[in-house]
Amino acid sequence: MDMVDLVDLEDLDMLETFRRTNTLRHRGNPFEISDEDFRYKYRFTKGFAEKTVDLLREDLSHDPRGCPLSPEIQVVCALRNWARHEIQDDTADLHGVSQPAISKTCKTVAESLARISRRYIKMPASLDQQGETIRKFRSIANFPTVIGAIDCTHIRVKKNLMEAVCDADLKIMGIVTRWRGSVYDSRIFRECRLKQRFEAGAFTGILLGDSGYPCTPYLFTPVLNPRTPQEENYNRCHIRTRNIVERCFGLWKQQFRCLLRGMFGDNETVKKTIVAFSVLYNIAIDMREEVFPGEEDSNEQLASREPNLIPRYIPKTVRGNIRRRQFIETNF
């Protein structure tokens, strides 16, 4: 080995030392920065991020590699990438890791959140919980017995379509993520488990949906071509009350801006990530987390999607129409 080889080896040693030092510096505890800087970098408060870390710590601490990222770093990297929707290389540079590490981290955190989704995404089970949900919905526009508002929204990745039911507090109570964007709302609901639960009598209230759904005894839609003052009043109250699900989608997409600008990845990972966003969104609602006042998107982007197309054929809903007419005569 000559002198040039020795010099080259010394240079490599110095470069590796610099890389280790630089990485350790960037991987410092992100919770040590000020609250204001933290919210600017990650779009959520420290309290929200700390709660998320605590929920996932055990799951995220298990890593067979020799030098795993801490649960804290994993969570904040995922939050920053999802909420700001910056390219993964930028998130990687900020935290002294590689782009593949950020990609793997986002997938790992999403899978961990999806595993606990049943704790945070659920319909009201007890009669007391259902009664409280109905009471809150009635306070919006005096529309009685509503237990949820239902609609679908497009996700900007491979034209995925998500169906969601939300409550009067804008929380997501149920989601379906497995359908492509060309499917009608009526079919998604017809084949979802929630429909089966309503038909089995699991809930005392009704859902409100738009005209893309069939009118059933447990899912009320607007009256097409209303002819009486009662029907017109019903439609006004229906629109005001059901609008809660549109607001839910808008807030959800503002918090996780990659939903507005497009997501990447295989279909299975995207579905788990959508569930993860819903879990985080509900936790944020519980913690009264405010949406970061960042750049505004156009109303067109924030809209849940294009107006619903009414299928050429909707299954006969005679029982639903009769039940709705009786409901209108009694309450409006």
mmCIF file of C-alpha atoms in Angstrom:
data_model
loop_
_atom_site.group_PDB
_atom_site.id
_atom_site.type_symbol
_atom_site.label_atom_id
_atom_site.label_comp_id
_atom_site.label_asym_id
_atom_site.label_seq_id
_atom_site.Cartn_x
_atom_site.Cartn_y
_atom_site.Cartn_z
ATOM 1 C CA MET A 1 0.000 0.000 0.000
ATOM 2 C CA ASP A 2 1.547 3.325 -1.026
ATOM 3 C CA MET A 3 1.171 6.799 0.521
ATOM 4 C CA VAL A 4 -1.691 7.753 -1.836
ATOM 5 C CA ASP A 5 -3.716 4.767 -0.650
ATOM 6 C CA LEU A 6 -3.137 5.770 2.980
ATOM 7 C CA VAL A 7 -4.280 9.329 2.286
ATOM 8 C CA ASP A 8 -7.399 8.043 0.530
ATOM 9 C CA LEU A 9 -8.222 5.812 3.486
ATOM 10 C CA GLU A 10 -7.754 8.715 5.888
ATOM 11 C CA ASP A 11 -10.105 10.836 3.764
ATOM 12 C CA LEU A 12 -12.700 8.089 3.829
ATOM 13 C CA ASP A 13 -12.389 7.769 7.607
ATOM 14 C CA MET A 14 -12.829 11.523 8.027
ATOM 15 C CA LEU A 15 -15.847 11.520 5.698
ATOM 16 C CA GLU A 16 -17.470 8.654 7.605
ATOM 17 C CA THR A 17 -16.843 10.427 10.917
ATOM 18 C CA PHE A 18 -18.431 13.586 9.500
ATOM 19 C CA ARG A 19 -21.447 11.623 8.300
ATOM 20 C CA ARG A 20 -21.958 10.001 11.703
ATOM 21 C CA THR A 21 -21.613 13.337 13.487
ATOM 22 C CA ASN A 22 -23.930 15.074 11.038
ATOM 23 C CA THR A 23 -26.519 12.313 11.323
ATOM 24 C CA LEU A 24 -26.465 12.370 15.104
ATOM 25 C CA ARG A 25 -26.792 16.155 15.058
ATOM 26 C CA HIS A 26 -29.829 16.037 12.765
ATOM 27 C CA ARG A 27 -31.392 13.177 14.702
ATOM 28 C CA GLY A 28 -31.415 15.153 17.917
ATOM 29 C CA ASN A 29 -34.611 15.225 19.950
ATOM 30 C CA PRO A 30 -37.117 17.235 17.866
ATOM 31 C CA PHE A 31 -39.153 17.911 20.996
ATOM 32 C CA GLU A 32 -36.375 20.141 22.352
ATOM 33 C CA ILE A 33 -37.122 22.938 19.881
ATOM 34 C CA SER A 34 -39.660 25.648 20.725
ATOM 35 C CA ASP A 35 -43.397 24.961 20.448
ATOM 36 C CA GLU A 36 -43.691 27.497 17.632
ATOM 37 C CA ASP A 37 -40.834 25.991 15.614
ATOM 38 C CA PHE A 38 -42.163 22.493 16.191
ATOM 39 C CA ARG A 39 -45.595 23.375 14.861
ATOM 40 C CA TYR A 40 -44.084 25.110 11.857
ATOM 41 C CA LYS A 41 -41.913 22.103 11.013
ATOM 42 C CA TYR A 42 -44.456 19.361 11.662
ATOM 43 C CA ARG A 43 -47.840 21.135 11.354
ATOM 44 C CA PHE A 44 -49.020 19.659 14.667
ATOM 45 C CA THR A 45 -48.406 20.595 18.295
ATOM 46 C CA LYS A 46 -45.890 18.843 20.501
ATOM 47 C CA GLY A 47 -48.718 17.492 22.631
ATOM 48 C CA PHE A 48 -50.320 15.815 19.631
ATOM 49 C CA ALA A 49 -47.026 14.309 18.455
ATOM 50 C CA GLU A 50 -46.152 13.110 21.973
ATOM 51 C CA LYS A 51 -49.526 11.389 22.311
ATOM 52 C CA THR A 52 -48.986 9.678 18.962
ATOM 53 C CA VAL A 53 -45.524 8.523 20.046
ATOM 54 C CA ASP A 54 -46.930 7.130 23.303
ATOM 55 C CA LEU A 55 -49.623 5.216 21.415
ATOM 56 C CA LEU A 56 -47.125 3.643 19.023
ATOM 57 C CA ARG A 57 -43.950 3.449 21.113
ATOM 58 C CA GLU A 58 -44.015 -0.290 21.765
ATOM 59 C CA ASP A 59 -44.836 -1.096 18.152
ATOM 60 C CA LEU A 60 -42.240 1.279 16.699
ATOM 61 C CA SER A 61 -39.475 0.271 19.135
ATOM 62 C CA HIS A 62 -39.279 -3.228 17.682
ATOM 63 C CA ASP A 63 -36.743 -3.049 14.877
ATOM 64 C CA PRO A 64 -34.361 -5.907 13.993
ATOM 65 C CA ARG A 65 -31.742 -3.573 12.500
ATOM 66 C CA GLY A 66 -28.679 -2.478 14.410
ATOM 67 C CA CYS A 67 -29.461 1.257 14.463
ATOM 68 C CA PRO A 68 -33.210 1.877 14.375
ATOM 69 C CA LEU A 69 -34.772 5.298 14.363
ATOM 70 C CA SER A 70 -36.369 6.238 17.657
ATOM 71 C CA PRO A 71 -40.188 6.242 17.861
ATOM 72 C CA GLU A 72 -40.010 10.033 18.228
ATOM 73 C CA ILE A 73 -38.083 10.468 14.979
ATOM 74 C CA GLN A 74 -40.322 8.012 13.137
ATOM 75 C CA VAL A 75 -43.511 9.811 14.165
ATOM 76 C CA VAL A 76 -42.335 13.348 13.413
ATOM 77 C CA CYS A 77 -40.886 12.305 10.048
ATOM 78 C CA ALA A 78 -44.206 10.738 9.071
ATOM 79 C CA LEU A 79 -46.211 13.734 10.304
ATOM 80 C CA ARG A 80 -44.036 16.183 8.402
ATOM 81 C CA ASN A 81 -44.154 14.214 5.176
ATOM 82 C CA TRP A 82 -47.935 13.673 5.341
ATOM 83 C CA ALA A 83 -49.010 17.089 6.589
ATOM 84 C CA ARG A 84 -46.667 19.250 4.501
ATOM 85 C CA HIS A 85 -46.547 16.860 1.547
ATOM 86 C CA GLU A 86 -42.950 17.669 0.784
ATOM 87 C CA ILE A 87 -40.753 15.296 -1.170
ATOM 88 C CA GLN A 88 -39.251 12.564 0.983
ATOM 89 C CA ASP A 89 -35.707 13.681 0.166
ATOM 90 C CA ASP A 90 -36.323 16.985 1.988
ATOM 91 C CA THR A 91 -37.693 15.221 5.064
ATOM 92 C CA ALA A 92 -34.707 12.870 4.946
ATOM 93 C CA ASP A 93 -32.163 15.711 4.722
ATOM 94 C CA LEU A 94 -33.752 17.541 7.652
ATOM 95 C CA HIS A 95 -33.438 14.497 9.917
ATOM 96 C CA GLY A 96 -30.145 13.087 8.667
ATOM 97 C CA VAL A 97 -31.517 9.879 7.179
ATOM 98 C CA SER A 98 -31.927 8.472 3.683
ATOM 99 C CA GLN A 99 -34.977 8.812 1.457
ATOM 100 C CA PRO A 100 -35.632 5.034 1.574
ATOM 101 C CA ALA A 101 -35.604 5.280 5.372
ATOM 102 C CA ILE A 102 -38.325 7.959 5.237
ATOM 103 C CA SER A 103 -40.378 5.833 2.851
ATOM 104 C CA LYS A 104 -40.091 2.821 5.150
ATOM 105 C CA THR A 105 -40.814 4.958 8.217
ATOM 106 C CA CYS A 106 -44.028 6.371 6.756
ATOM 107 C CA LYS A 107 -45.179 2.878 5.859
ATOM 108 C CA THR A 108 -44.306 1.527 9.315
ATOM 109 C CA VAL A 109 -46.080 4.344 11.173
ATOM 110 C CA ALA A 110 -49.143 3.994 8.929
ATOM 111 C CA GLU A 111 -49.323 0.256 9.583
ATOM 112 C CA SER A 112 -49.014 0.817 13.338
ATOM 113 C CA LEU A 113 -51.832 3.376 13.310
ATOM 114 C CA ALA A 114 -54.015 1.120 11.161
ATOM 115 C CA ARG A 115 -53.627 -1.658 13.726
ATOM 116 C CA ILE A 116 -55.224 0.491 16.437
ATOM 117 C CA SER A 117 -57.888 2.011 14.168
ATOM 118 C CA ARG A 118 -60.801 0.178 15.818
ATOM 119 C CA ARG A 119 -60.119 2.136 18.996
ATOM 120 C CA TYR A 120 -60.604 5.469 17.232
ATOM 121 C CA ILE A 121 -62.855 4.834 14.218
ATOM 122 C CA LYS A 122 -66.149 3.397 15.434
ATOM 123 C CA MET A 123 -69.884 3.952 15.429
ATOM 124 C CA PRO A 124 -71.590 4.747 18.754
ATOM 125 C CA ALA A 125 -72.332 1.395 20.377
ATOM 126 C CA SER A 126 -74.455 1.962 23.481
ATOM 127 C CA LEU A 127 -77.909 3.543 23.517
ATOM 128 C CA ASP A 128 -76.507 6.433 25.562
ATOM 129 C CA GLN A 129 -73.777 7.079 22.984
ATOM 130 C CA GLN A 130 -76.269 6.895 20.130
ATOM 131 C CA GLY A 131 -78.634 9.239 21.951
ATOM 132 C CA GLU A 132 -75.851 11.780 22.475
ATOM 133 C CA THR A 133 -74.901 11.617 18.784
ATOM 134 C CA ILE A 134 -78.536 12.125 17.755
ATOM 135 C CA ARG A 135 -78.848 15.093 20.121
ATOM 136 C CA LYS A 136 -75.766 16.791 18.647
ATOM 137 C CA PHE A 137 -76.970 16.324 15.086
ATOM 138 C CA ARG A 138 -80.379 17.752 15.976
ATOM 139 C CA SER A 139 -78.734 20.903 17.308
ATOM 140 C CA ILE A 140 -77.448 21.690 13.786
ATOM 141 C CA ALA A 141 -80.754 22.135 11.930
ATOM 142 C CA ASN A 142 -83.398 20.452 14.131
ATOM 143 C CA PHE A 143 -83.275 17.261 12.057
ATOM 144 C CA PRO A 144 -84.238 14.404 14.428
ATOM 145 C CA THR A 145 -82.824 10.876 14.885
ATOM 146 C CA VAL A 146 -79.665 11.377 12.777
ATOM 147 C CA ILE A 147 -76.762 9.195 13.849
ATOM 148 C CA GLY A 148 -74.362 9.928 10.994
ATOM 149 C CA ALA A 149 -73.745 11.701 7.680
ATOM 150 C CA ILE A 150 -72.361 9.607 4.824
ATOM 151 C CA ASP A 151 -70.569 10.432 1.575
ATOM 152 C CA CYS A 152 -67.610 9.446 -0.601
ATOM 153 C CA THR A 153 -64.516 11.418 -1.555
ATOM 154 C CA HIS A 154 -61.790 10.913 -4.144
ATOM 155 C CA ILE A 155 -58.216 10.358 -3.005
ATOM 156 C CA ARG A 156 -55.648 11.568 -5.521
ATOM 157 C CA VAL A 157 -53.905 8.260 -6.058
ATOM 158 C CA LYS A 158 -54.956 5.777 -8.720
ATOM 159 C CA LYS A 159 -58.468 7.274 -8.491
ATOM 160 C CA ASN A 160 -59.197 5.673 -5.124
ATOM 161 C CA LEU A 161 -62.583 6.371 -3.578
ATOM 162 C CA MET A 162 -63.220 6.458 0.158
ATOM 163 C CA GLU A 163 -66.599 6.253 1.855
ATOM 164 C CA ALA A 164 -66.901 7.762 5.310
ATOM 165 C CA VAL A 165 -69.532 8.300 7.979
ATOM 166 C CA CYS A 166 -68.971 11.175 10.379
ATOM 167 C CA ASP A 167 -70.667 12.478 13.509
ATOM 168 C CA ALA A 168 -71.737 15.981 14.479
ATOM 169 C CA ASP A 169 -68.270 16.672 15.937
ATOM 170 C CA LEU A 170 -66.716 16.033 12.480
ATOM 171 C CA LYS A 171 -65.137 12.778 13.663
ATOM 172 C CA ILE A 172 -64.918 9.827 11.290
ATOM 173 C CA MET A 173 -66.963 6.884 12.606
ATOM 174 C CA GLY A 174 -66.550 4.485 9.693
ATOM 175 C CA ILE A 175 -64.535 4.237 6.477
ATOM 176 C CA VAL A 176 -64.323 2.021 3.405
ATOM 177 C CA THR A 177 -61.157 2.385 1.301
ATOM 178 C CA ARG A 178 -61.045 -0.553 -1.112
ATOM 179 C CA TRP A 179 -62.949 0.880 -4.100
ATOM 180 C CA ARG A 180 -61.784 2.596 -7.279
ATOM 181 C CA GLY A 181 -63.124 6.003 -8.282
ATOM 182 C CA SER A 182 -65.464 4.793 -11.016
ATOM 183 C CA VAL A 183 -67.780 2.973 -8.583
ATOM 184 C CA TYR A 184 -71.119 4.512 -7.623
ATOM 185 C CA ASP A 185 -71.735 5.469 -3.988
ATOM 186 C CA SER A 186 -74.809 3.234 -3.904
ATOM 187 C CA ARG A 187 -72.751 0.144 -4.692
ATOM 188 C CA ILE A 188 -70.089 0.940 -2.100
ATOM 189 C CA PHE A 189 -72.735 1.272 0.595
ATOM 190 C CA ARG A 190 -74.660 -1.770 -0.619
ATOM 191 C CA GLU A 191 -71.610 -3.980 -0.103
ATOM 192 C CA CYS A 192 -70.229 -2.474 3.117
ATOM 193 C CA ARG A 193 -70.586 -4.000 6.556
ATOM 194 C CA LEU A 194 -72.227 -0.874 7.973
ATOM 195 C CA LYS A 195 -75.326 -1.476 5.830
ATOM 196 C CA GLN A 196 -75.626 -4.966 7.274
ATOM 197 C CA ARG A 197 -75.425 -3.572 10.801
ATOM 198 C CA PHE A 198 -78.207 -1.067 10.127
ATOM 199 C CA GLU A 199 -80.394 -3.782 8.621
ATOM 200 C CA ALA A 200 -79.755 -5.927 11.698
ATOM 201 C CA GLY A 201 -81.059 -3.121 13.929
ATOM 202 C CA ALA A 202 -77.750 -2.241 15.570
ATOM 203 C CA PHE A 203 -78.557 1.497 15.610
ATOM 204 C CA THR A 204 -81.556 3.546 16.679
ATOM 205 C CA GLY A 205 -80.926 6.482 14.340
ATOM 206 C CA ILE A 206 -80.627 7.093 10.611
ATOM 207 C CA LEU A 207 -77.935 8.161 8.161
ATOM 208 C CA LEU A 208 -78.181 11.153 5.849
ATOM 209 C CA GLY A 209 -76.825 10.787 2.326
ATOM 210 C CA ASP A 210 -77.103 12.635 -0.979
ATOM 211 C CA SER A 211 -78.973 11.536 -4.089
ATOM 212 C CA GLY A 212 -76.194 9.146 -5.054
ATOM 213 C CA TYR A 213 -77.587 6.753 -2.450
ATOM 214 C CA PRO A 214 -80.907 4.900 -2.476
ATOM 215 C CA CYS A 215 -83.457 6.070 0.086
ATOM 216 C CA THR A 216 -83.954 3.310 2.653
ATOM 217 C CA PRO A 217 -85.661 3.097 6.070
ATOM 218 C CA TYR A 218 -82.283 3.874 7.684
ATOM 219 C CA LEU A 219 -80.619 6.145 5.059
ATOM 220 C CA PHE A 220 -82.576 9.249 4.087
ATOM 221 C CA THR A 221 -81.807 11.212 0.922
ATOM 222 C CA PRO A 222 -83.202 14.562 -0.307
ATOM 223 C CA VAL A 223 -86.659 14.630 -1.869
ATOM 224 C CA LEU A 224 -86.298 15.112 -5.617
ATOM 225 C CA ASN A 225 -88.739 17.759 -6.888
ATOM 226 C CA PRO A 226 -90.328 18.647 -3.519
ATOM 227 C CA ARG A 227 -94.006 19.553 -3.826
ATOM 228 C CA THR A 228 -95.030 20.625 -0.337
ATOM 229 C CA PRO A 229 -93.699 23.140 2.223
ATOM 230 C CA GLN A 230 -92.923 20.188 4.498
ATOM 231 C CA GLU A 231 -90.769 18.529 1.838
ATOM 232 C CA GLU A 232 -88.971 21.808 1.132
ATOM 233 C CA ASN A 233 -88.287 22.293 4.844
ATOM 234 C CA TYR A 234 -87.074 18.697 5.070
ATOM 235 C CA ASN A 235 -84.646 19.292 2.200
ATOM 236 C CA ARG A 236 -83.288 22.493 3.762
ATOM 237 C CA CYS A 237 -82.650 20.773 7.086
ATOM 238 C CA HIS A 238 -81.234 17.727 5.329
ATOM 239 C CA ILE A 239 -78.704 19.814 3.393
ATOM 240 C CA ARG A 240 -77.566 21.761 6.459
ATOM 241 C CA THR A 241 -77.204 18.628 8.559
ATOM 242 C CA ARG A 242 -75.555 16.433 5.935
ATOM 243 C CA ASN A 243 -73.076 19.210 5.116
ATOM 244 C CA ILE A 244 -71.154 18.081 8.195
ATOM 245 C CA VAL A 245 -69.545 15.289 6.167
ATOM 246 C CA GLU A 246 -68.349 17.775 3.521
ATOM 247 C CA ARG A 247 -66.758 19.860 6.269
ATOM 248 C CA CYS A 248 -65.189 16.707 7.674
ATOM 249 C CA PHE A 249 -63.554 15.868 4.343
ATOM 250 C CA GLY A 250 -62.327 19.439 3.902
ATOM 251 C CA LEU A 251 -60.720 19.571 7.353
ATOM 252 C CA TRP A 252 -59.217 16.100 6.947
ATOM 253 C CA LYS A 253 -57.583 17.040 3.645
ATOM 254 C CA GLN A 254 -56.265 20.331 5.027
ATOM 255 C CA GLN A 255 -54.521 18.480 7.850
ATOM 256 C CA PHE A 256 -52.981 15.906 5.521
ATOM 257 C CA ARG A 257 -52.209 17.836 2.389
ATOM 258 C CA CYS A 258 -50.936 14.849 0.454
ATOM 259 C CA LEU A 259 -54.617 13.909 0.125
ATOM 260 C CA LEU A 260 -55.066 17.091 -1.911
ATOM 261 C CA ARG A 261 -51.903 16.912 -3.972
ATOM 262 C CA GLY A 262 -51.542 13.205 -4.594
ATOM 263 C CA MET A 263 -50.148 10.115 -2.854
ATOM 264 C CA PHE A 264 -47.695 7.502 -4.066
ATOM 265 C CA GLY A 265 -47.261 3.833 -3.281
ATOM 266 C CA ASP A 266 -48.894 0.489 -3.849
ATOM 267 C CA ASN A 267 -52.628 0.219 -3.299
ATOM 268 C CA GLU A 268 -52.392 -1.737 -0.036
ATOM 269 C CA THR A 269 -50.025 0.798 1.538
ATOM 270 C CA VAL A 270 -52.218 3.688 0.404
ATOM 271 C CA LYS A 271 -55.303 2.106 1.995
ATOM 272 C CA LYS A 272 -53.489 1.653 5.319
ATOM 273 C CA THR A 273 -52.198 5.218 5.127
ATOM 274 C CA ILE A 274 -55.730 6.560 4.587
ATOM 275 C CA VAL A 275 -56.856 4.654 7.682
ATOM 276 C CA ALA A 276 -53.863 6.077 9.575
ATOM 277 C CA PHE A 277 -54.844 9.616 8.568
ATOM 278 C CA SER A 278 -58.362 8.964 9.866
ATOM 279 C CA VAL A 279 -57.016 7.782 13.224
ATOM 280 C CA LEU A 280 -54.774 10.846 13.564
ATOM 281 C CA TYR A 281 -57.601 13.126 12.431
ATOM 282 C CA ASN A 282 -59.940 11.780 15.131
ATOM 283 C CA ILE A 283 -57.244 12.131 17.789
ATOM 284 C CA ALA A 284 -56.720 15.729 16.646
ATOM 285 C CA ILE A 285 -60.464 16.392 16.986
ATOM 286 C CA ASP A 286 -60.439 14.960 20.523
ATOM 287 C CA MET A 287 -57.448 17.147 21.424
ATOM 288 C CA ARG A 288 -58.980 20.235 19.763
ATOM 289 C CA GLU A 289 -55.947 20.475 17.510
ATOM 290 C CA GLU A 290 -56.264 23.437 15.155
ATOM 291 C CA VAL A 291 -55.380 23.132 11.484
ATOM 292 C CA PHE A 292 -52.041 24.774 10.749
ATOM 293 C CA PRO A 293 -52.689 28.159 9.086
ATOM 294 C CA GLY A 294 -50.573 27.426 6.042
ATOM 295 C CA GLU A 295 -51.069 28.090 2.383
ATOM 296 C CA GLU A 296 -54.658 28.011 1.195
ATOM 297 C CA ASP A 297 -55.872 25.617 -1.457
ATOM 298 C CA SER A 298 -58.606 26.485 -3.877
ATOM 299 C CA ASN A 299 -62.201 25.647 -3.080
ATOM 300 C CA GLU A 300 -62.113 23.221 -5.980
ATOM 301 C CA GLN A 301 -59.298 21.278 -4.346
ATOM 302 C CA LEU A 302 -60.931 21.269 -0.921
ATOM 303 C CA ALA A 303 -64.235 20.040 -2.278
ATOM 304 C CA SER A 304 -64.677 16.382 -1.531
ATOM 305 C CA ARG A 305 -64.997 15.617 -5.244
ATOM 306 C CA GLU A 306 -67.117 16.283 -8.284
ATOM 307 C CA PRO A 307 -70.906 16.318 -7.738
ATOM 308 C CA ASN A 308 -72.299 12.821 -7.435
ATOM 309 C CA LEU A 309 -73.508 11.096 -10.560
ATOM 310 C CA ILE A 310 -76.845 9.419 -9.995
ATOM 311 C CA PRO A 311 -76.754 5.849 -11.306
ATOM 312 C CA ARG A 312 -79.009 5.065 -14.208
ATOM 313 C CA TYR A 313 -80.610 2.416 -12.048
ATOM 314 C CA ILE A 314 -81.066 2.575 -8.290
ATOM 315 C CA PRO A 315 -82.747 -0.457 -6.697
ATOM 316 C CA LYS A 316 -86.409 0.061 -5.862
ATOM 317 C CA THR A 317 -86.723 1.836 -2.527
ATOM 318 C CA VAL A 318 -90.469 1.742 -1.916
ATOM 319 C CA ARG A 319 -90.073 1.024 1.806
ATOM 320 C CA GLY A 320 -87.527 3.810 2.108
ATOM 321 C CA ASN A 321 -89.742 6.348 0.340
ATOM 322 C CA ILE A 322 -92.748 5.402 2.490
ATOM 323 C CA ARG A 323 -90.681 5.666 5.670
ATOM 324 C CA ARG A 324 -89.281 9.042 4.607
ATOM 325 C CA ARG A 325 -92.742 10.410 3.754
ATOM 326 C CA GLN A 326 -94.055 9.353 7.172
ATOM 327 C CA PHE A 327 -91.003 10.933 8.789
ATOM 328 C CA ILE A 328 -91.599 14.228 6.963
ATOM 329 C CA GLU A 329 -95.293 14.300 7.882
ATOM 330 C CA THR A 330 -94.448 13.700 11.542
ATOM 331 C CA ASN A 331 -91.462 16.027 11.962
ATOM 332 C CA PHE A 332 -91.670 18.778 9.342
#
